[in-house]
Coordinates of C-alpha atoms and ligand atoms in Angstrom, one line a residue:
M292 CA 12.0 15.4 23.0
L293 CA 14.2 18.5 22.4
L294 CA 12.7 18.5 18.7
W295 CA 9.5 18.4 19.9
H296 CA 10.1 21.3 22.7
V297 CA 11.8 22.9 20.0
N298 CA 8.4 23.1 18.1
S299 CA 6.2 23.3 20.4
Q300 CA 7.3 25.5 23.2
L301 CA 10.1 27.4 21.4
G302 CA 8.3 28.8 18.0
G303 CA 10.7 26.4 15.9
S304 CA 13.7 28.1 17.0
F305 CA 17.1 26.2 17.3
S306 CA 18.5 29.4 18.5
E307 CA 16.3 29.8 21.2
L308 CA 17.0 25.8 22.4
I309 CA 21.0 27.3 22.0
R310 CA 20.5 30.2 24.0
A311 CA 18.7 28.0 26.7
I312 CA 21.5 25.4 26.9
H313 CA 24.0 28.0 26.8
H314 CA 22.0 29.8 30.0
D315 CA 20.8 27.0 31.8
G316 CA 23.0 24.1 30.9
F317 CA 22.6 21.1 28.6
F318 CA 21.0 18.7 31.1
A319 CA 18.8 21.0 32.9
T320 CA 17.3 22.1 28.8
L321 CA 17.2 18.5 28.0
W322 CA 14.8 17.8 31.7
A323 CA 13.0 20.4 31.2
A324 CA 12.3 19.3 27.5
S325 CA 11.8 15.6 28.7
G326 CA 11.5 15.1 32.3
P327 CA 7.5 15.7 32.4
Y328 CA 7.1 13.2 29.2
I329 CA 9.5 10.5 30.8
F330 CA 6.5 8.0 31.7
G331 CA 3.8 9.1 29.6
S332 CA 0.4 9.5 30.4
K333 CA -2.7 7.4 30.4
I334 CA -4.1 9.0 27.6
A335 CA -0.8 8.5 25.5
W336 CA -0.3 4.9 26.7
T337 CA -4.3 4.4 25.7
I338 CA -3.6 5.8 22.3
I339 CA -0.9 4.0 21.4
G340 CA -2.0 0.7 23.0
L341 CA -5.0 0.8 20.8
F342 CA -3.2 1.4 17.8
A343 CA -0.7 -1.1 18.2
A344 CA -3.6 -3.5 19.1
L345 CA -5.6 -2.5 16.2
Q346 CA -2.4 -3.1 13.8
L347 CA -1.7 -6.6 15.3
A348 CA -5.1 -7.5 14.7
F349 CA -5.0 -6.4 11.1
M350 CA -1.3 -8.0 10.2
K351 CA -3.0 -11.5 11.7
W352 CA -6.2 -11.5 10.6
L353 CA -6.6 -9.5 7.2
P354 CA -7.0 -12.1 4.4
G355 CA -3.5 -11.5 1.8
P356 CA -1.5 -14.1 -0.1
T357 CA 1.4 -15.7 1.4
Y358 CA 4.6 -13.8 0.9
L359 CA 8.1 -15.4 0.6
G360 CA 10.9 -13.0 1.6
P361 CA 14.6 -13.5 0.2
E362 CA 16.5 -16.4 1.5
T363 CA 18.7 -15.9 4.3
T364 CA 22.3 -17.2 3.9
N365 CA 21.4 -19.6 6.5
G366 CA 19.1 -21.1 4.1
C367 CA 15.8 -19.5 5.7
V368 CA 12.9 -18.1 4.0
P369 CA 10.8 -15.6 6.0
V370 CA 7.1 -16.1 5.5
Y371 CA 4.6 -12.8 5.3
K372 CA 1.2 -12.1 5.1
A373 CA 0.8 -9.6 2.1
N374 CA -2.2 -7.3 3.4
G375 CA -0.6 -4.5 3.8
R376 CA -2.7 -2.4 1.1
L377 CA -5.8 -3.9 3.1
A378 CA -4.6 -2.6 6.4
Y379 CA -3.5 0.8 5.1
G380 CA -6.8 1.6 3.3
L381 CA -8.8 0.5 6.2
T382 CA -6.3 2.2 9.1
L383 CA -7.2 5.4 6.8
T384 CA -10.9 4.8 6.1
L385 CA -11.4 4.2 10.2
F386 CA -9.2 7.5 11.0
F387 CA -11.1 9.6 8.5
L388 CA -14.8 7.9 9.7
G389 CA -14.1 8.4 13.3
G390 CA -12.0 11.3 13.6
F391 CA -14.2 13.5 11.0
V392 CA -17.6 12.0 10.3
F393 CA -18.6 10.2 13.5
K394 CA -16.4 12.2 15.8
W395 CA -15.4 9.0 18.1
F396 CA -12.1 10.9 18.4
R397 CA -10.6 14.2 18.0
P398 CA -7.1 13.6 15.7
G399 CA -5.9 16.7 17.5
V400 CA -5.4 14.7 20.7
V401 CA -2.3 13.4 19.0
Y402 CA -0.5 16.9 19.0
D403 CA -1.8 17.7 22.6
N404 CA -0.3 14.8 24.2
F405 CA 2.7 14.5 21.7
G406 CA 5.3 14.9 24.3
D407 CA 4.0 11.8 26.8
I408 CA 3.6 9.8 23.4
L409 CA 7.2 10.2 22.6
G410 CA 7.6 9.4 26.6
A411 CA 5.8 6.1 26.0
L412 CA 7.3 5.3 23.0
N413 CA 10.6 5.2 24.5
M414 CA 10.1 3.0 27.4
T415 CA 8.1 0.6 25.1
A416 CA 11.1 0.7 22.7
V417 CA 13.6 0.2 25.2
S418 CA 11.9 -2.8 27.2
L419 CA 10.9 -4.3 23.7
C420 CA 14.8 -4.3 22.9
V421 CA 15.8 -6.2 26.2
L422 CA 12.8 -8.7 25.8
L423 CA 14.8 -9.2 21.9
Y424 CA 18.2 -9.2 23.6
V425 CA 17.2 -12.1 26.0
K426 CA 14.9 -13.8 23.3
G427 CA 17.7 -13.8 20.8
R428 CA 20.4 -15.0 23.7
L429 CA 18.0 -17.8 25.0
W430 CA 15.1 -19.0 22.7
P431 CA 15.9 -17.5 19.1
S432 CA 13.4 -18.2 16.3
G433 CA 15.5 -19.5 13.7
P434 CA 19.5 -20.0 12.8
D435 CA 20.0 -16.3 11.7
S436 CA 21.0 -15.2 14.9
V437 CA 24.4 -13.9 15.9
T438 CA 25.8 -12.9 19.2
S439 CA 29.3 -11.3 20.0
S440 CA 31.1 -11.4 23.3
N441 CA 30.0 -7.7 23.5
Q442 CA 26.5 -7.7 24.9
I443 CA 25.8 -3.9 25.0
F444 CA 27.1 -4.3 21.2
D445 CA 24.5 -7.2 20.5
Y446 CA 22.0 -5.1 22.7
F447 CA 22.5 -1.9 20.5
A448 CA 22.9 -4.1 16.8
G449 CA 20.1 -6.7 17.6
I450 CA 20.7 -10.4 17.8
E451 CA 18.3 -12.0 15.6
L452 CA 17.5 -11.0 12.1
Y453 CA 13.8 -12.6 12.1
P454 CA 12.7 -12.3 15.4
R455 CA 9.3 -13.4 16.0
L456 CA 7.0 -12.6 19.2
L457 CA 3.1 -14.0 19.9
G458 CA 3.4 -15.8 16.3
S459 CA 4.5 -13.1 14.0
D460 CA 7.3 -11.3 12.6
V461 CA 8.7 -8.7 14.9
K462 CA 10.2 -6.2 12.2
H463 CA 7.1 -6.8 10.0
F464 CA 5.2 -5.4 12.9
A465 CA 7.4 -2.8 14.0
N466 CA 8.9 -1.5 10.8
S467 CA 6.0 -1.6 8.7
R468 CA 3.0 -1.9 10.5
F469 CA 3.3 0.3 13.6
S470 CA 6.4 3.0 12.4
M471 CA 5.2 3.5 8.8
M472 CA 1.5 3.3 9.6
A473 CA 2.4 6.0 12.5
W474 CA 3.8 7.8 9.9
A475 CA 1.0 8.1 7.8
L476 CA -1.6 9.3 10.6
I477 CA 0.6 11.6 12.8
P478 CA 1.1 14.3 10.5
L479 CA -3.0 14.1 9.4
C480 CA -3.3 14.8 13.4
F481 CA -1.0 17.8 13.4
A482 CA -3.0 19.2 10.2
S483 CA -6.2 18.7 12.1
W484 CA -4.7 20.2 15.1
Q485 CA -3.7 23.5 12.8
A486 CA -7.2 23.9 11.3
E487 CA -9.0 23.5 14.8
H488 CA -6.8 26.4 16.0
Y489 CA -6.1 28.6 13.2
G490 CA -10.0 27.9 11.9
H491 CA -8.2 26.4 8.4
L492 CA -5.9 24.1 7.1
S493 CA -3.0 26.3 5.1
T494 CA -1.8 25.3 1.8
S495 CA 2.0 24.5 2.9
M496 CA 0.6 22.0 5.5
L497 CA -1.8 20.8 2.6
V498 CA 1.3 20.0 0.4
C499 CA 3.3 19.0 3.4
V500 CA 0.9 16.0 4.3
A501 CA -0.4 15.1 1.0
L502 CA 3.3 14.3 -0.5
Q503 CA 3.7 12.1 2.8
L504 CA 0.4 10.4 2.1
V505 CA 1.8 10.0 -1.5
Y506 CA 5.0 8.0 -0.3
L507 CA 3.2 6.2 2.2
T508 CA 0.6 5.1 -0.1
Q509 CA 2.7 3.9 -2.4
F510 CA 5.0 2.4 0.2
F511 CA 2.0 0.2 1.2
Y512 CA 0.8 -0.3 -2.2
W513 CA 4.1 -2.4 -2.5
E514 CA 5.1 -3.0 1.0
T515 CA 6.7 -6.5 -0.1
G516 CA 9.1 -4.8 -2.0
Y517 CA 10.5 -3.3 1.5
F518 CA 11.1 -7.0 2.8
R519 CA 13.7 -7.0 0.0
T520 CA 15.3 -3.8 1.8
M521 CA 18.5 -3.3 3.5
D522 CA 16.3 -2.9 7.3
I523 CA 14.6 -6.2 6.6
Q524 CA 17.7 -7.9 4.8
H525 CA 20.5 -6.9 7.0
D526 CA 19.6 -5.3 10.1
R527 CA 18.7 -7.1 13.0
A528 CA 16.2 -6.3 15.6
G529 CA 18.2 -4.4 18.0
F530 CA 18.2 -1.2 19.2
Y531 CA 19.4 0.8 16.4
L532 CA 16.6 -0.4 14.5
I533 CA 13.6 -1.0 16.8
W534 CA 14.2 2.2 18.6
G535 CA 14.7 3.7 15.7
V536 CA 11.4 2.9 13.8
L537 CA 9.4 3.4 17.0
V538 CA 10.8 6.4 18.2
W539 CA 12.9 7.9 15.9
V540 CA 10.5 7.7 12.9
P541 CA 7.0 9.2 14.9
A542 CA 9.3 12.2 16.5
V543 CA 11.4 13.2 13.6
Y544 CA 10.0 11.9 10.0
T545 CA 6.7 14.0 11.2
S546 CA 8.6 16.6 12.2
P547 CA 7.7 19.2 9.1
A548 CA 4.5 18.8 9.8
M549 CA 5.3 19.5 14.0
Y550 CA 6.3 22.7 12.6
L551 CA 3.4 24.0 10.3
A552 CA 1.1 22.9 12.8
T553 CA 2.4 26.1 14.6
H554 CA 3.1 27.7 11.7
P555 CA 1.0 28.0 8.7
V556 CA 2.8 29.0 6.4
E557 CA 0.3 30.3 3.1
L558 CA 1.8 29.6 -0.3
G559 CA -0.4 30.7 -3.4
W560 CA -1.7 27.6 -5.4
P561 CA 0.3 27.7 -8.2
L562 CA 3.6 27.7 -5.7
A563 CA 1.6 24.6 -4.2
V564 CA 0.4 22.8 -6.4
G565 CA 4.0 22.8 -8.6
I566 CA 5.8 21.8 -5.4
F567 CA 3.5 18.9 -5.1
L568 CA 3.8 18.2 -8.3
V569 CA 7.3 17.9 -8.3
G570 CA 7.8 16.0 -4.8
A571 CA 5.4 13.6 -6.1
F572 CA 7.3 13.2 -9.1
F573 CA 10.7 12.4 -7.3
I574 CA 8.8 10.1 -4.9
T575 CA 7.4 7.8 -7.7
A576 CA 10.6 7.7 -9.0
K577 CA 12.7 6.7 -6.0
N578 CA 9.9 3.4 -6.0
L579 CA 10.3 2.8 -9.8
A580 CA 13.7 2.4 -9.2
N581 CA 13.4 0.4 -6.3
R582 CA 10.8 -2.1 -8.5
Q583 CA 13.0 -1.8 -11.5
R584 CA 15.6 -3.9 -9.6
V585 CA 13.7 -6.3 -8.0
R586 CA 11.2 -7.0 -11.4
V587 CA 14.7 -7.8 -13.0
R588 CA 15.7 -10.4 -10.4
R589 CA 12.5 -11.9 -9.9
T590 CA 12.1 -12.7 -14.1
D591 CA 15.9 -13.4 -14.1
G592 CA 16.6 -10.8 -16.6
H593 CA 13.9 -11.1 -19.0
A594 CA 12.0 -7.9 -18.2
T595 CA 12.5 -4.8 -20.4
V596 CA 14.2 -1.5 -18.7
W597 CA 13.0 1.9 -20.1
G598 CA 12.2 -0.5 -23.3
K599 CA 15.1 -1.7 -23.5
P600 CA 16.5 -5.4 -22.6
P601 CA 18.4 -4.4 -19.6
L602 CA 22.1 -4.4 -18.8
I603 CA 23.0 -6.8 -16.3
I604 CA 25.8 -8.4 -14.8
R605 CA 25.3 -12.0 -13.6
T606 CA 27.3 -12.9 -10.2
K607 CA 28.1 -15.8 -8.3
Y608 CA 28.8 -15.5 -4.6
K609 CA 28.9 -17.8 -1.6
N610 CA 26.2 -17.4 1.5
D611 CA 27.7 -18.0 5.0
N612 CA 27.5 -21.8 4.7
G613 CA 30.0 -21.8 1.8
E614 CA 27.6 -22.5 -0.8
E615 CA 27.5 -21.2 -4.0
R616 CA 24.5 -19.0 -5.3
E617 CA 23.7 -16.5 -8.5
S618 CA 22.1 -13.6 -8.2
I619 CA 22.2 -10.4 -10.9
L620 CA 23.1 -6.8 -10.7
L621 CA 21.4 -4.5 -12.9
A622 CA 23.3 -1.8 -14.8
S623 CA 20.8 0.0 -16.5
G624 CA 17.9 2.0 -16.0
F625 CA 17.8 4.4 -12.8
W626 CA 20.7 1.7 -11.5
G627 CA 22.7 2.9 -14.3
V628 CA 22.5 6.7 -13.9
S629 CA 23.9 5.9 -10.3
R630 CA 24.4 2.9 -7.9
H631 CA 21.8 4.4 -5.4
F632 CA 19.9 6.8 -7.5
H633 CA 16.7 6.0 -5.5
Y634 CA 18.2 7.9 -2.6
V635 CA 18.3 11.1 -4.9
G636 CA 14.5 10.7 -5.1
E637 CA 14.2 10.0 -1.1
V638 CA 15.9 13.1 -0.4
A639 CA 14.2 15.5 -3.1
G640 CA 10.7 14.1 -2.0
A641 CA 11.6 15.2 1.5
F642 CA 12.9 18.2 0.8
C643 CA 9.3 19.4 -1.2
W644 CA 7.3 18.3 1.6
S645 CA 9.8 20.5 3.9
V646 CA 10.5 23.5 2.1
V647 CA 6.9 24.4 2.3
G648 CA 7.7 25.9 6.1
G649 CA 10.0 28.5 4.4
F650 CA 13.4 29.5 5.1
S651 CA 12.3 31.6 8.4
H652 CA 13.6 28.3 10.7
F653 CA 16.1 25.5 10.6
A654 CA 13.5 23.3 12.2
P655 CA 11.1 22.1 9.2
F656 CA 14.6 21.1 7.5
F657 CA 15.8 18.9 10.3
Y658 CA 14.5 15.7 8.8
V659 CA 15.8 15.9 5.2
T660 CA 19.2 17.1 6.7
F661 CA 19.3 14.0 8.9
L662 CA 17.8 12.0 5.9
S663 CA 20.7 13.0 3.5
I664 CA 23.3 12.3 6.2
L665 CA 21.7 9.0 6.6
L666 CA 21.6 7.8 3.2
I667 CA 25.0 9.1 2.2
H668 CA 26.3 6.8 5.0
R669 CA 24.0 3.7 3.6
G670 CA 25.6 4.5 0.3
F671 CA 28.7 3.6 1.7
R672 CA 27.7 0.9 3.8
D673 CA 25.9 -0.5 0.9
D674 CA 28.9 -0.5 -1.5
E675 CA 30.6 -2.0 1.3
K676 CA 28.4 -5.1 1.7
C677 CA 28.1 -5.8 -1.9
Q678 CA 31.9 -5.5 -2.4
K679 CA 32.2 -8.3 0.6
K680 CA 29.4 -10.2 -0.9
Y681 CA 30.3 -10.0 -4.8
G682 CA 34.2 -9.4 -5.1
A683 CA 35.0 -8.6 -8.7
Y684 CA 31.7 -8.4 -10.2
W685 CA 31.1 -5.3 -8.0
D686 CA 34.2 -4.0 -9.1
E687 CA 32.9 -4.8 -12.6
Y688 CA 29.8 -3.0 -11.9
R689 CA 31.4 0.2 -10.5
K690 CA 33.6 0.4 -13.5
L691 CA 30.0 0.5 -15.7
V692 CA 28.2 2.6 -13.1
P693 CA 31.1 5.0 -11.4
W694 CA 28.7 7.1 -9.1
R695 CA 28.0 6.3 -5.5
V696 CA 24.3 8.5 -5.4
L697 CA 24.5 11.7 -7.3
P698 CA 25.8 11.6 -11.0
G699 CA 29.1 13.8 -11.3
I700 CA 29.3 14.9 -7.6
C701 CA 29.7 11.6 -5.5
Ligands
NDP940 P1 18.2 -1.1 -1.4 O1 16.8 -1.4 -1.5 O2 18.9 -0.2 -2.5 O3 18.9 -2.4 -1.4 C1 20.4 -2.2 -1.6 C2 20.5 -4.2 -2.0 O4 20.2 -4.0 -3.4 C3 21.7 -4.1 -1.7 O5 22.1 -4.5 -1.0 C4 22.0 -5.2 -2.9 O6 21.2 -6.5 -2.1 C5 21.3 -4.7 -3.9 N1 21.8 -4.7 -5.1 C6 22.5 -3.1 -5.3 N2 23.0 -2.9 -6.2 C7 22.0 -3.4 -7.0 C8 22.2 -3.5 -8.7 N3 22.6 -2.6 -9.3 N4 20.8 -4.6 -9.0 C9 20.5 -5.0 -8.0 N5 20.5 -5.0 -7.1 C10 21.1 -4.4 -6.4 O7 18.8 -0.5 -0.1 P2 18.1 0.5 1.1 O8 17.2 -0.5 2.1 O9 19.0 1.5 1.6 O10 16.8 1.3 0.2 C11 15.1 0.9 0.6 C12 14.2 2.0 0.1 O11 14.4 2.6 1.3 C13 15.1 3.1 -0.7 O12 13.9 3.7 -1.6 C14 15.1 4.4 -0.1 O13 15.1 5.6 -0.7 C15 14.5 3.8 1.2 N6 15.0 4.4 2.2 C16 14.3 5.0 3.2 C17 14.9 5.6 4.2 C18 14.3 6.6 4.9 O14 14.7 6.9 6.1 N7 12.9 7.3 4.6 C19 15.8 5.0 5.4 C20 16.6 4.2 4.3 C21 16.4 3.8 2.9 P3 21.6 -7.9 -2.6 O15 22.5 -8.6 -1.3 O16 20.3 -8.6 -2.6 O17 22.3 -7.9 -3.7

């Protein structure tokens, strides 16, 4: 809410926000920024309701092959319908036809009502997390549910790994079909608002939106790879994850375009094209890294990596039931440069779609700053998880690949 307030009311200036907090106090400023939006509005609930219903229908009814997720430590295999590409293509097509060709709706309406949309999303996420908490305690969907003696912790971290509601996987819907799909559309709506108000689309907005579309197109092209990431394999459906994807992602991940909506920075075409190409390169590199790891495991180490047989460590580990399992750690290609080199691509791509806003304000860099902190922390969290899981095998990998994220630095 504060970020929206800074971008929409304070000209993108955090100094103005600090001045207001100093003058009026933190809670009065927070209330001024969020109070009018807490319950959303009719139009906000309508936009969210229609979008969610459409995405749920696409997820359930569009055709797609069955995709099996990774086996959990309790021996369960999550089952998905791999129709992400079709849902993404159809969503964008409907958006362009409805918004720009047939004019069924005005995309800029999302910017005009964004405060209310965030308020409504917040209420939805907090309520859904209560429902998931109660469901996890009373009617878990499978054996992968964990409770502790601390109810607040359970609400925050979640109880179930793969909860299902209305016959659908909650995380598949919330993380991918709602959150990532909304992330693709919201910057387009902000761009449309800018064009309406300034009479043209700035080159900075064009690059910002185009790079995010490259990112999200690659995400949906390879949505099944997402089922093998920490968000899905490791994080339970609690406040941390569900509120994060339903509120934090639409609010914060879209913030560079939110800033640009009222700051139509003009870049020369050579600079704009240059930033786009560098950003697209890094985004593609991080996806290739993700794919490399999954491909090597899927082929049991018989794939080539950068034209050579991969350097792998065959590992054994015990699942939660004490049964022995085998896996592979890849130590060449991107995974030989550092243990989380894909995070470099992630941050560099985001930096490119943020830097187009220029350096006059911090606001366009809020997301990439948050992302850098998140991924550095995640690098530690993942190392810890893998150390516990693989023990001496992980030590061997660390000896071969000593850098956690940035070679030569950390
Ligand atoms: P990864 O996809 O990197 O998954 C980590 C898991 O991969 C580990 O837990 C381990 O799981 C396995 N693994 C680790 N090292 C190796 C290796 N050398 N060889 C084979 N397998 C290995 O993690 P994330 O979920 O963090 O990231 C997924 C993607 O999402 C990345 O591209 C990241 O940039 C992006 N991301 C984006 C965020 C954003 O907010 N924009 C936030 C977080 C991530 P196992 O137990 O299977 O061995």
